Amino acid sequence: MNQSYHFNSAVLSENALQQRYPCPAKLNLFLYINRQRSDGYHELQTLFQFLDYGDWLTVDIRNDTQINLTPHLDGVRPEHNLVYRAARLLQQHSGCRFGADLHLDKVLPMGGGLGGGSSNAATALVVLNQLWQLNLDLGSLAKLGLSLGADVPIFIYGNAAFAEGVGEELTACYPEEKWYLVAKPNVSIATADIFADPALPRHTPKKSLTTLLKQEFSNDCEKIVRDHYPEVEHLLNWLLQYAPARLTGTGACVFAEFDNKIAAQQVCKQLPNTINAFVARGMNHSPLHILLGKTR
Ligand SMILES: C[C@@](CO)(OP(=O)(O)O)[C@H](O)COP(=O)(O)OP(=O)(O)OC[C@H]1O[C@@H](n2ccc(N)nc2=O)[C@H](O)[C@@H]1O
Ligand SMILES: Nc1ncnc2c1ncn2[C@@H]1O[C@H](COP(=O)(O)OP(=O)(O)O)[C@@H](O)[C@H]1O
């Protein structure tokens, strides 16, 4: 079997008969913070696009109600793993009497702003709904998913999207599918720390999607992340010599955009091998939904 973590059409069709499903990464192509609500959460305007790169989740259904997940993820208690939580949530919600043996082949850095955990949870919900024959619609799955994380619904609907509110108001959107060099500086950044920072800009005026797509893209979290994490500052400055580059989500990953794969690969090769990096293409339809034939 092809062990590639790139979900191109050859890999997806070769995979069609395996019980193995993609969990793509996402990028926030832009991210603006409009206000802080009275419950402390921040309202955003952000543009999500998938990458043709990510984790694989293998799913075998069981005739009992056990949920088994392998392997152990460093630093994540098994019952806290978003795949396990998604499977249990769906079981409880539906009263389903089946279980599953799940295997997560993890390649996405955790807590890097690439949405790996949310994507894992979404793939578990969408695939188990199908294999357990529950027939819940995507809206119901997205509602369940939102209770696991703000970014889960995007992966459930499977369209690149403009998100508002705390991420729950989604408008499908089809930005250019560029090539990206994605790199993880050797730091870990907690989303909560960034949103708690008094220096975070919180009052960017809301704009229409049409206006936001016309202006230069940026990320309101980037300045404070650069100020607090010299590794991010250094890597972004290095990438900016070659291409437009910015932060995804609340970091720590950064990405540079290119018009073709070769240009992205050439820059990637020049990065020191202490930096975890990959080249991937932006996708407006999730490879999970392409594999399952759900693309509209
Ligand atoms: C801002 C994004 C953009 O993609 O960042 P990344 O996680 O991808 O980096 C996400 O929507 C993140 O969503 P999610 O990953 O569910 O956030 P959580 O870990 O639950 O957030 C941790 C904490 O950050 C704060 N938080 C989070 C999201 C938000 N819109 N406003 C907030 O104030 C809250 O204090 C929350 O308790
Ligand atoms: N299956 C999973 N994959 C990744 N992270 C997980 C998973 N289950 C739980 N987590 C927890 O969720 C946090 C956020 O993970 P992730 O979605 O990868 O990052 P981000 O939200 O920054 O894109 C991790 O730091 C980890 O503690």
mmCIF file of C-alpha atoms and ligand atoms in Angstrom:
data_model
loop_
_atom_site.group_PDB
_atom_site.id
_atom_site.type_symbol
_atom_site.label_atom_id
_atom_site.label_comp_id
_atom_site.label_asym_id
_atom_site.label_seq_id
_atom_site.Cartn_x
_atom_site.Cartn_y
_atom_site.Cartn_z
ATOM 1 C CA MET A 1 0.000 0.000 0.000
ATOM 2 C CA ASN A 2 1.215 3.517 -0.780
ATOM 3 C CA GLN A 3 2.388 5.080 2.495
ATOM 4 C CA SER A 4 2.159 8.607 1.110
ATOM 5 C CA TYR A 5 0.576 11.231 3.299
ATOM 6 C CA HIS A 6 -0.220 13.260 0.161
ATOM 7 C CA PHE A 7 -3.823 12.755 -0.859
ATOM 8 C CA ASN A 8 -3.511 13.114 -4.636
ATOM 9 C CA SER A 9 -5.999 11.345 -6.910
ATOM 10 C CA ALA A 10 -3.724 8.311 -7.504
ATOM 11 C CA VAL A 11 -3.291 7.744 -3.762
ATOM 12 C CA LEU A 12 -7.020 8.212 -3.108
ATOM 13 C CA SER A 13 -8.153 5.779 -5.812
ATOM 14 C CA GLU A 14 -5.549 3.173 -4.816
ATOM 15 C CA ASN A 15 -6.885 3.534 -1.301
ATOM 16 C CA ALA A 16 -10.567 3.170 -2.176
ATOM 17 C CA LEU A 17 -10.781 -0.488 -1.121
ATOM 18 C CA GLN A 18 -8.870 -0.040 2.145
ATOM 19 C CA GLN A 19 -10.703 0.970 5.293
ATOM 20 C CA ARG A 20 -8.340 3.960 5.498
ATOM 21 C CA TYR A 21 -9.581 7.530 5.398
ATOM 22 C CA PRO A 22 -7.777 10.882 5.024
ATOM 23 C CA CYS A 23 -7.687 13.542 7.751
ATOM 24 C CA PRO A 24 -6.409 16.571 5.808
ATOM 25 C CA ALA A 25 -4.659 19.556 7.383
ATOM 26 C CA LYS A 26 -6.107 23.055 7.026
ATOM 27 C CA LEU A 27 -4.595 26.497 6.702
ATOM 28 C CA ASN A 28 -6.128 29.776 7.834
ATOM 29 C CA LEU A 29 -5.346 31.807 4.698
ATOM 30 C CA PHE A 30 -6.336 34.908 6.675
ATOM 31 C CA LEU A 31 -7.523 35.398 10.248
ATOM 32 C CA TYR A 32 -8.959 38.582 11.789
ATOM 33 C CA ILE A 33 -10.255 39.045 15.329
ATOM 34 C CA ASN A 34 -13.321 41.289 15.516
ATOM 35 C CA ARG A 35 -14.294 41.300 19.168
ATOM 36 C CA GLN A 36 -14.212 39.454 22.466
ATOM 37 C CA ARG A 37 -17.593 38.185 23.663
ATOM 38 C CA SER A 38 -18.743 38.435 27.270
ATOM 39 C CA ASP A 39 -17.984 34.678 27.718
ATOM 40 C CA GLY A 40 -14.336 35.389 26.825
ATOM 41 C CA TYR A 41 -14.405 33.760 23.365
ATOM 42 C CA HIS A 42 -13.289 35.769 20.355
ATOM 43 C CA GLU A 43 -15.289 36.363 17.182
ATOM 44 C CA LEU A 44 -13.227 35.861 14.060
ATOM 45 C CA GLN A 45 -13.335 36.215 10.308
ATOM 46 C CA THR A 46 -11.130 33.529 8.816
ATOM 47 C CA LEU A 47 -10.659 31.691 5.530
ATOM 48 C CA PHE A 48 -10.045 27.928 5.729
ATOM 49 C CA GLN A 49 -8.600 25.840 2.939
ATOM 50 C CA PHE A 50 -7.642 22.139 3.107
ATOM 51 C CA LEU A 51 -4.277 20.703 2.176
ATOM 52 C CA ASP A 52 -3.712 17.496 0.199
ATOM 53 C CA TYR A 53 -1.637 16.276 3.134
ATOM 54 C CA GLY A 54 -2.467 14.857 6.556
ATOM 55 C CA ASP A 55 -3.117 11.843 8.768
ATOM 56 C CA TRP A 56 -4.793 8.534 7.870
ATOM 57 C CA LEU A 57 -7.466 6.949 10.041
ATOM 58 C CA THR A 58 -8.116 3.204 9.601
ATOM 59 C CA VAL A 59 -11.558 2.066 10.730
ATOM 60 C CA ASP A 60 -12.870 -1.488 11.288
ATOM 61 C CA ILE A 61 -16.298 -1.837 12.812
ATOM 62 C CA ARG A 62 -16.955 -4.231 15.683
ATOM 63 C CA ASN A 63 -20.075 -6.124 16.648
ATOM 64 C CA ASP A 64 -19.717 -5.070 20.286
ATOM 65 C CA THR A 65 -19.629 -1.502 21.631
ATOM 66 C CA GLN A 66 -15.884 -1.316 22.346
ATOM 67 C CA ILE A 67 -13.904 1.605 20.905
ATOM 68 C CA ASN A 68 -10.208 0.726 20.595
ATOM 69 C CA LEU A 69 -7.698 3.290 19.349
ATOM 70 C CA THR A 70 -4.034 2.701 18.493
ATOM 71 C CA PRO A 71 -1.303 3.891 18.779
ATOM 72 C CA HIS A 72 -0.867 6.000 21.898
ATOM 73 C CA LEU A 73 -0.227 9.701 21.089
ATOM 74 C CA ASP A 74 2.527 11.250 23.211
ATOM 75 C CA GLY A 75 1.087 13.779 25.642
ATOM 76 C CA VAL A 76 -2.585 12.881 24.981
ATOM 77 C CA ARG A 77 -4.481 10.621 27.401
ATOM 78 C CA PRO A 78 -6.280 7.902 25.376
ATOM 79 C CA GLU A 79 -9.730 8.993 26.575
ATOM 80 C CA HIS A 80 -8.883 12.609 25.613
ATOM 81 C CA ASN A 81 -7.851 11.706 22.081
ATOM 82 C CA LEU A 82 -10.283 13.523 19.780
ATOM 83 C CA VAL A 83 -10.801 10.364 17.700
ATOM 84 C CA TYR A 84 -11.884 8.382 20.755
ATOM 85 C CA ARG A 85 -14.057 11.260 22.001
ATOM 86 C CA ALA A 86 -15.720 11.620 18.581
ATOM 87 C CA ALA A 87 -16.509 7.891 18.387
ATOM 88 C CA ARG A 88 -17.955 7.798 21.908
ATOM 89 C CA LEU A 89 -19.978 10.968 21.317
ATOM 90 C CA LEU A 90 -21.532 9.526 18.156
ATOM 91 C CA GLN A 91 -22.261 6.228 19.903
ATOM 92 C CA GLN A 92 -23.971 7.998 22.814
ATOM 93 C CA HIS A 93 -25.882 10.386 20.575
ATOM 94 C CA SER A 94 -27.231 7.628 18.313
ATOM 95 C CA GLY A 95 -27.569 4.741 20.753
ATOM 96 C CA CYS A 96 -25.561 2.671 18.274
ATOM 97 C CA ARG A 97 -24.672 -0.895 19.360
ATOM 98 C CA PHE A 98 -21.576 -1.234 17.184
ATOM 99 C CA GLY A 99 -18.022 -0.320 18.137
ATOM 100 C CA ALA A 100 -14.807 0.205 16.184
ATOM 101 C CA ASP A 101 -11.102 -0.602 16.027
ATOM 102 C CA LEU A 102 -9.392 2.605 15.001
ATOM 103 C CA HIS A 103 -5.783 3.205 14.011
ATOM 104 C CA LEU A 104 -4.464 6.747 13.595
ATOM 105 C CA ASP A 105 -1.411 7.176 11.402
ATOM 106 C CA LYS A 106 -0.312 10.609 12.632
ATOM 107 C CA VAL A 107 1.965 12.841 10.611
ATOM 108 C CA LEU A 108 0.576 16.340 11.346
ATOM 109 C CA PRO A 109 2.301 18.212 14.158
ATOM 110 C CA MET A 110 -0.008 18.570 17.170
ATOM 111 C CA GLY A 111 -1.107 22.014 18.299
ATOM 112 C CA GLY A 112 0.467 23.609 15.234
ATOM 113 C CA GLY A 113 -2.527 25.492 13.832
ATOM 114 C CA LEU A 114 -3.014 22.833 11.114
ATOM 115 C CA GLY A 115 -6.222 21.501 12.685
ATOM 116 C CA GLY A 116 -5.010 17.894 12.821
ATOM 117 C CA GLY A 117 -6.970 16.939 15.940
ATOM 118 C CA SER A 118 -10.164 18.540 14.590
ATOM 119 C CA SER A 119 -9.681 16.778 11.262
ATOM 120 C CA ASN A 120 -9.159 13.417 13.023
ATOM 121 C CA ALA A 121 -12.406 13.944 14.955
ATOM 122 C CA ALA A 122 -14.333 14.939 11.820
ATOM 123 C CA THR A 123 -13.115 11.913 9.847
ATOM 124 C CA ALA A 124 -14.122 9.629 12.720
ATOM 125 C CA LEU A 125 -17.629 11.170 12.842
ATOM 126 C CA VAL A 126 -18.227 11.115 9.071
ATOM 127 C CA VAL A 127 -16.857 7.593 8.538
ATOM 128 C CA LEU A 128 -18.484 5.964 11.575
ATOM 129 C CA ASN A 129 -21.821 7.567 10.648
ATOM 130 C CA GLN A 130 -21.510 5.768 7.316
ATOM 131 C CA LEU A 131 -20.148 2.415 8.544
ATOM 132 C CA TRP A 132 -22.572 2.231 11.476
ATOM 133 C CA GLN A 133 -25.370 3.167 9.011
ATOM 134 C CA LEU A 134 -26.699 5.950 11.232
ATOM 135 C CA ASN A 135 -27.741 8.234 8.350
ATOM 136 C CA LEU A 136 -27.184 11.455 10.296
ATOM 137 C CA ASP A 137 -26.884 14.420 7.937
ATOM 138 C CA LEU A 138 -23.746 16.564 7.824
ATOM 139 C CA GLY A 139 -25.509 19.352 9.776
ATOM 140 C CA SER A 140 -26.183 17.028 12.717
ATOM 141 C CA LEU A 141 -22.615 15.696 12.621
ATOM 142 C CA ALA A 142 -21.261 19.267 12.498
ATOM 143 C CA LYS A 143 -23.314 20.161 15.587
ATOM 144 C CA LEU A 144 -21.837 17.197 17.452
ATOM 145 C CA GLY A 145 -18.362 18.068 16.136
ATOM 146 C CA LEU A 146 -18.579 21.679 17.316
ATOM 147 C CA SER A 147 -18.761 20.425 20.900
ATOM 148 C CA LEU A 148 -15.289 18.876 20.359
ATOM 149 C CA GLY A 149 -13.653 21.937 18.778
ATOM 150 C CA ALA A 150 -14.449 25.093 16.814
ATOM 151 C CA ASP A 151 -12.758 23.834 13.645
ATOM 152 C CA VAL A 152 -14.417 20.382 13.466
ATOM 153 C CA PRO A 153 -17.490 21.511 11.397
ATOM 154 C CA ILE A 154 -15.320 22.753 8.508
ATOM 155 C CA PHE A 155 -13.820 19.299 8.122
ATOM 156 C CA ILE A 156 -17.270 17.701 8.359
ATOM 157 C CA TYR A 157 -18.807 19.823 5.596
ATOM 158 C CA GLY A 158 -15.666 19.386 3.483
ATOM 159 C CA ASN A 159 -15.694 22.717 1.622
ATOM 160 C CA ALA A 160 -13.099 25.449 1.897
ATOM 161 C CA ALA A 161 -14.949 28.096 3.867
ATOM 162 C CA PHE A 162 -15.122 31.619 5.174
ATOM 163 C CA ALA A 163 -15.893 31.291 8.891
ATOM 164 C CA GLU A 164 -17.348 33.917 11.215
ATOM 165 C CA GLY A 165 -18.510 33.966 14.821
ATOM 166 C CA VAL A 166 -16.314 31.552 16.768
ATOM 167 C CA GLY A 167 -16.069 29.467 13.612
ATOM 168 C CA GLU A 168 -19.625 28.147 13.437
ATOM 169 C CA GLU A 169 -21.012 30.473 10.725
ATOM 170 C CA LEU A 170 -19.678 29.015 7.491
ATOM 171 C CA THR A 171 -19.862 30.183 3.891
ATOM 172 C CA ALA A 172 -18.345 27.896 1.249
ATOM 173 C CA CYS A 173 -15.596 29.725 -0.620
ATOM 174 C CA TYR A 174 -13.257 28.754 -3.457
ATOM 175 C CA PRO A 175 -9.938 30.606 -3.206
ATOM 176 C CA GLU A 176 -7.095 29.822 -5.610
ATOM 177 C CA GLU A 177 -5.560 26.371 -4.903
ATOM 178 C CA LYS A 178 -1.921 27.358 -4.497
ATOM 179 C CA TRP A 179 1.094 25.308 -3.480
ATOM 180 C CA TYR A 180 2.322 25.802 0.056
ATOM 181 C CA LEU A 181 5.517 25.181 1.924
ATOM 182 C CA VAL A 182 4.386 24.546 5.513
ATOM 183 C CA ALA A 183 6.974 24.597 8.295
ATOM 184 C CA LYS A 184 6.824 24.018 12.051
ATOM 185 C CA PRO A 185 9.243 26.044 14.167
ATOM 186 C CA ASN A 186 10.535 24.078 17.149
ATOM 187 C CA VAL A 187 8.086 25.604 19.612
ATOM 188 C CA SER A 188 4.672 24.664 20.840
ATOM 189 C CA ILE A 189 2.012 27.372 21.226
ATOM 190 C CA ALA A 190 -1.246 26.917 23.127
ATOM 191 C CA THR A 191 -4.270 28.556 21.444
ATOM 192 C CA ALA A 192 -5.510 29.667 24.882
ATOM 193 C CA ASP A 193 -2.245 31.586 25.578
ATOM 194 C CA ILE A 194 -2.589 33.609 22.388
ATOM 195 C CA PHE A 195 -6.222 34.511 23.047
ATOM 196 C CA ALA A 196 -5.361 35.478 26.652
ATOM 197 C CA ASP A 197 -2.592 37.904 25.614
ATOM 198 C CA PRO A 198 -3.537 41.539 26.425
ATOM 199 C CA ALA A 199 -1.529 42.718 23.390
ATOM 200 C CA LEU A 200 -3.620 40.682 20.918
ATOM 201 C CA PRO A 201 -5.475 42.960 18.451
ATOM 202 C CA ARG A 202 -9.167 42.292 19.134
ATOM 203 C CA HIS A 203 -11.009 45.007 17.238
ATOM 204 C CA THR A 204 -10.321 44.564 13.546
ATOM 205 C CA PRO A 205 -13.418 45.934 11.811
ATOM 206 C CA LYS A 206 -15.644 43.276 10.220
ATOM 207 C CA LYS A 207 -15.610 43.383 6.440
ATOM 208 C CA SER A 208 -17.489 41.608 3.664
ATOM 209 C CA LEU A 209 -15.916 38.485 2.197
ATOM 210 C CA THR A 210 -15.598 40.242 -1.177
ATOM 211 C CA THR A 211 -13.548 43.023 0.439
ATOM 212 C CA LEU A 212 -11.405 40.583 2.429
ATOM 213 C CA LEU A 213 -10.604 38.518 -0.669
ATOM 214 C CA LYS A 214 -9.430 41.656 -2.521
ATOM 215 C CA GLN A 215 -7.092 42.945 0.194
ATOM 216 C CA GLU A 216 -3.729 41.456 1.170
ATOM 217 C CA PHE A 217 -4.245 38.458 3.517
ATOM 218 C CA SER A 218 -2.887 38.585 7.077
ATOM 219 C CA ASN A 219 -3.320 37.036 10.524
ATOM 220 C CA ASP A 220 -4.048 39.160 13.619
ATOM 221 C CA CYS A 221 -2.231 36.639 15.853
ATOM 222 C CA GLU A 222 1.016 36.906 13.950
ATOM 223 C CA LYS A 223 2.569 39.976 15.574
ATOM 224 C CA ILE A 224 2.311 38.754 19.165
ATOM 225 C CA VAL A 225 3.436 35.260 18.150
ATOM 226 C CA ARG A 226 6.479 36.788 16.440
ATOM 227 C CA ASP A 227 7.145 38.959 19.529
ATOM 228 C CA HIS A 228 6.982 36.020 21.981
ATOM 229 C CA TYR A 229 8.514 33.233 19.888
ATOM 230 C CA PRO A 230 11.811 34.165 18.177
ATOM 231 C CA GLU A 231 11.775 30.778 16.370
ATOM 232 C CA VAL A 232 8.585 31.830 14.530
ATOM 233 C CA GLU A 233 9.957 35.318 13.831
ATOM 234 C CA HIS A 234 13.152 33.868 12.402
ATOM 235 C CA LEU A 235 11.430 31.262 10.206
ATOM 236 C CA LEU A 236 8.883 33.746 8.835
ATOM 237 C CA ASN A 237 11.593 36.260 7.986
ATOM 238 C CA TRP A 238 13.563 33.516 6.236
ATOM 239 C CA LEU A 239 10.532 32.390 4.166
ATOM 240 C CA LEU A 240 9.628 35.979 3.269
ATOM 241 C CA GLN A 241 12.867 36.217 1.286
ATOM 242 C CA TYR A 242 11.290 33.778 -1.199
ATOM 243 C CA ALA A 243 7.509 34.198 -1.112
ATOM 244 C CA PRO A 244 4.550 35.702 0.772
ATOM 245 C CA ALA A 245 4.447 33.886 4.127
ATOM 246 C CA ARG A 246 2.391 34.011 7.317
ATOM 247 C CA LEU A 247 1.112 32.211 10.395
ATOM 248 C CA THR A 248 -1.764 29.666 10.318
ATOM 249 C CA GLY A 249 -4.308 29.777 13.160
ATOM 250 C CA THR A 250 -2.603 30.694 16.415
ATOM 251 C CA GLY A 251 0.604 29.003 15.254
ATOM 252 C CA ALA A 252 3.160 27.665 15.573
ATOM 253 C CA CYS A 253 3.137 26.567 11.905
ATOM 254 C CA VAL A 254 3.870 29.068 9.168
ATOM 255 C CA PHE A 255 3.344 28.766 5.423
ATOM 256 C CA ALA A 256 4.696 30.339 2.261
ATOM 257 C CA GLU A 257 2.657 30.347 -0.961
ATOM 258 C CA PHE A 258 3.836 29.465 -4.455
ATOM 259 C CA ASP A 259 2.277 29.147 -7.908
ATOM 260 C CA ASN A 260 3.821 25.733 -8.526
ATOM 261 C CA LYS A 261 5.098 22.665 -6.713
ATOM 262 C CA ILE A 262 8.691 22.847 -7.948
ATOM 263 C CA ALA A 263 9.206 26.390 -6.661
ATOM 264 C CA ALA A 264 7.875 25.338 -3.233
ATOM 265 C CA GLN A 265 10.066 22.208 -3.163
ATOM 266 C CA GLN A 266 13.198 24.186 -4.073
ATOM 267 C CA VAL A 267 12.755 26.471 -1.073
ATOM 268 C CA CYS A 268 11.808 23.520 1.164
ATOM 269 C CA LYS A 269 15.107 21.796 0.327
ATOM 270 C CA GLN A 270 17.043 24.791 1.614
ATOM 271 C CA LEU A 271 15.493 24.663 5.080
ATOM 272 C CA PRO A 272 17.717 23.212 7.811
ATOM 273 C CA ASN A 273 16.698 19.594 8.518
ATOM 274 C CA THR A 274 15.983 20.510 12.139
ATOM 275 C CA ILE A 275 12.768 22.121 10.857
ATOM 276 C CA ASN A 276 9.796 19.830 10.197
ATOM 277 C CA ALA A 277 8.416 20.971 6.809
ATOM 278 C CA PHE A 278 6.395 19.701 3.845
ATOM 279 C CA VAL A 279 5.024 20.907 0.526
ATOM 280 C CA ALA A 280 1.297 20.514 -0.145
ATOM 281 C CA ARG A 281 -1.403 21.825 -2.439
ATOM 282 C CA GLY A 282 -4.411 23.835 -1.272
ATOM 283 C CA MET A 283 -7.732 22.019 -1.872
ATOM 284 C CA ASN A 284 -11.217 23.529 -1.878
ATOM 285 C CA HIS A 285 -12.804 20.074 -1.467
ATOM 286 C CA SER A 286 -11.709 17.825 1.348
ATOM 287 C CA PRO A 287 -9.920 14.661 0.201
ATOM 288 C CA LEU A 288 -12.103 12.744 2.699
ATOM 289 C CA HIS A 289 -15.249 13.827 0.848
ATOM 290 C CA ILE A 290 -13.630 13.154 -2.535
ATOM 291 C CA LEU A 291 -12.831 9.606 -1.374
ATOM 292 C CA LEU A 292 -16.358 9.080 -0.064
ATOM 293 C CA GLY A 293 -17.911 10.602 -3.193
ATOM 294 C CA LYS A 294 -19.673 13.332 -1.239
ATOM 295 C CA THR A 295 -18.342 16.315 -3.209
ATOM 296 C CA ARG A 296 -21.032 18.581 -4.561
HETATM 297 C C1 LIG B 1 -8.499 30.204 16.199
HETATM 298 C C2 LIG B 1 -8.271 28.841 15.571
HETATM 299 C C3 LIG B 1 -8.398 29.048 14.048
HETATM 300 O O1 LIG B 1 -8.346 27.889 13.313
HETATM 301 O O2 LIG B 1 -6.976 28.458 15.958
HETATM 302 P P1 LIG B 1 -6.087 27.076 15.790
HETATM 303 O O3 LIG B 1 -6.502 26.165 16.936
HETATM 304 O O4 LIG B 1 -6.396 26.499 14.466
HETATM 305 O O5 LIG B 1 -4.663 27.505 15.939
HETATM 306 C C4 LIG B 1 -9.342 27.862 16.068
HETATM 307 O O6 LIG B 1 -10.630 28.242 15.659
HETATM 308 C C5 LIG B 1 -9.343 27.658 17.569
HETATM 309 O O7 LIG B 1 -10.366 26.731 17.863
HETATM 310 P P2 LIG B 1 -10.174 25.564 18.930
HETATM 311 O O8 LIG B 1 -8.921 24.797 18.540
HETATM 312 O O9 LIG B 1 -11.439 24.808 19.049
HETATM 313 O O10 LIG B 1 -9.911 26.380 20.189
HETATM 314 P P3 LIG B 1 -9.652 25.784 21.639
HETATM 315 O O11 LIG B 1 -8.434 24.957 21.652
HETATM 316 O O12 LIG B 1 -10.911 25.200 22.153
HETATM 317 O O13 LIG B 1 -9.392 27.175 22.376
HETATM 318 C C6 LIG B 1 -8.647 27.276 23.524
HETATM 319 C C7 LIG B 1 -9.007 28.574 24.170
HETATM 320 O O14 LIG B 1 -8.746 29.700 23.292
HETATM 321 C C8 LIG B 1 -9.736 30.708 23.466
HETATM 322 N N1 LIG B 1 -10.473 30.932 22.209
HETATM 323 C C9 LIG B 1 -10.537 30.001 21.231
HETATM 324 C C10 LIG B 1 -11.217 30.232 20.048
HETATM 325 C C11 LIG B 1 -11.870 31.494 19.902
HETATM 326 N N2 LIG B 1 -12.540 31.782 18.789
HETATM 327 N N3 LIG B 1 -11.798 32.414 20.886
HETATM 328 C C12 LIG B 1 -11.102 32.158 22.031
HETATM 329 O O15 LIG B 1 -11.041 33.008 22.913
HETATM 330 C C13 LIG B 1 -10.656 30.220 24.570
HETATM 331 O O16 LIG B 1 -10.155 30.716 25.789
HETATM 332 C C14 LIG B 1 -10.475 28.704 24.536
HETATM 333 O O17 LIG B 1 -10.745 28.085 25.772
HETATM 334 N N1 LIG B 2 -6.064 12.990 17.650
HETATM 335 C C1 LIG B 2 -5.461 14.127 18.054
HETATM 336 N N2 LIG B 2 -4.574 14.734 17.256
HETATM 337 C C2 LIG B 2 -3.983 15.903 17.640
HETATM 338 N N3 LIG B 2 -4.200 16.513 18.802
HETATM 339 C C3 LIG B 2 -5.070 15.948 19.633
HETATM 340 C C4 LIG B 2 -5.725 14.738 19.297
HETATM 341 N N4 LIG B 2 -6.535 14.438 20.306
HETATM 342 C C5 LIG B 2 -6.377 15.398 21.238
HETATM 343 N N5 LIG B 2 -5.499 16.321 20.844
HETATM 344 C C6 LIG B 2 -5.129 17.550 21.603
HETATM 345 O O1 LIG B 2 -5.617 18.682 20.861
HETATM 346 C C7 LIG B 2 -4.624 19.731 20.788
HETATM 347 C C8 LIG B 2 -4.812 20.513 19.494
HETATM 348 O O2 LIG B 2 -4.471 19.712 18.424
HETATM 349 P P1 LIG B 2 -4.464 20.103 16.870
HETATM 350 O O3 LIG B 2 -5.837 20.081 16.323
HETATM 351 O O4 LIG B 2 -3.497 19.201 16.210
HETATM 352 O O5 LIG B 2 -3.877 21.552 16.827
HETATM 353 P P2 LIG B 2 -4.410 22.955 16.345
HETATM 354 O O6 LIG B 2 -5.791 23.160 16.957
HETATM 355 O O7 LIG B 2 -3.402 23.939 16.853
HETATM 356 O O8 LIG B 2 -4.429 22.931 14.872
HETATM 357 C C9 LIG B 2 -3.279 18.982 20.888
HETATM 358 O O9 LIG B 2 -2.301 19.774 21.489
HETATM 359 C C10 LIG B 2 -3.621 17.754 21.736
HETATM 360 O O10 LIG B 2 -3.386 17.998 23.107
#
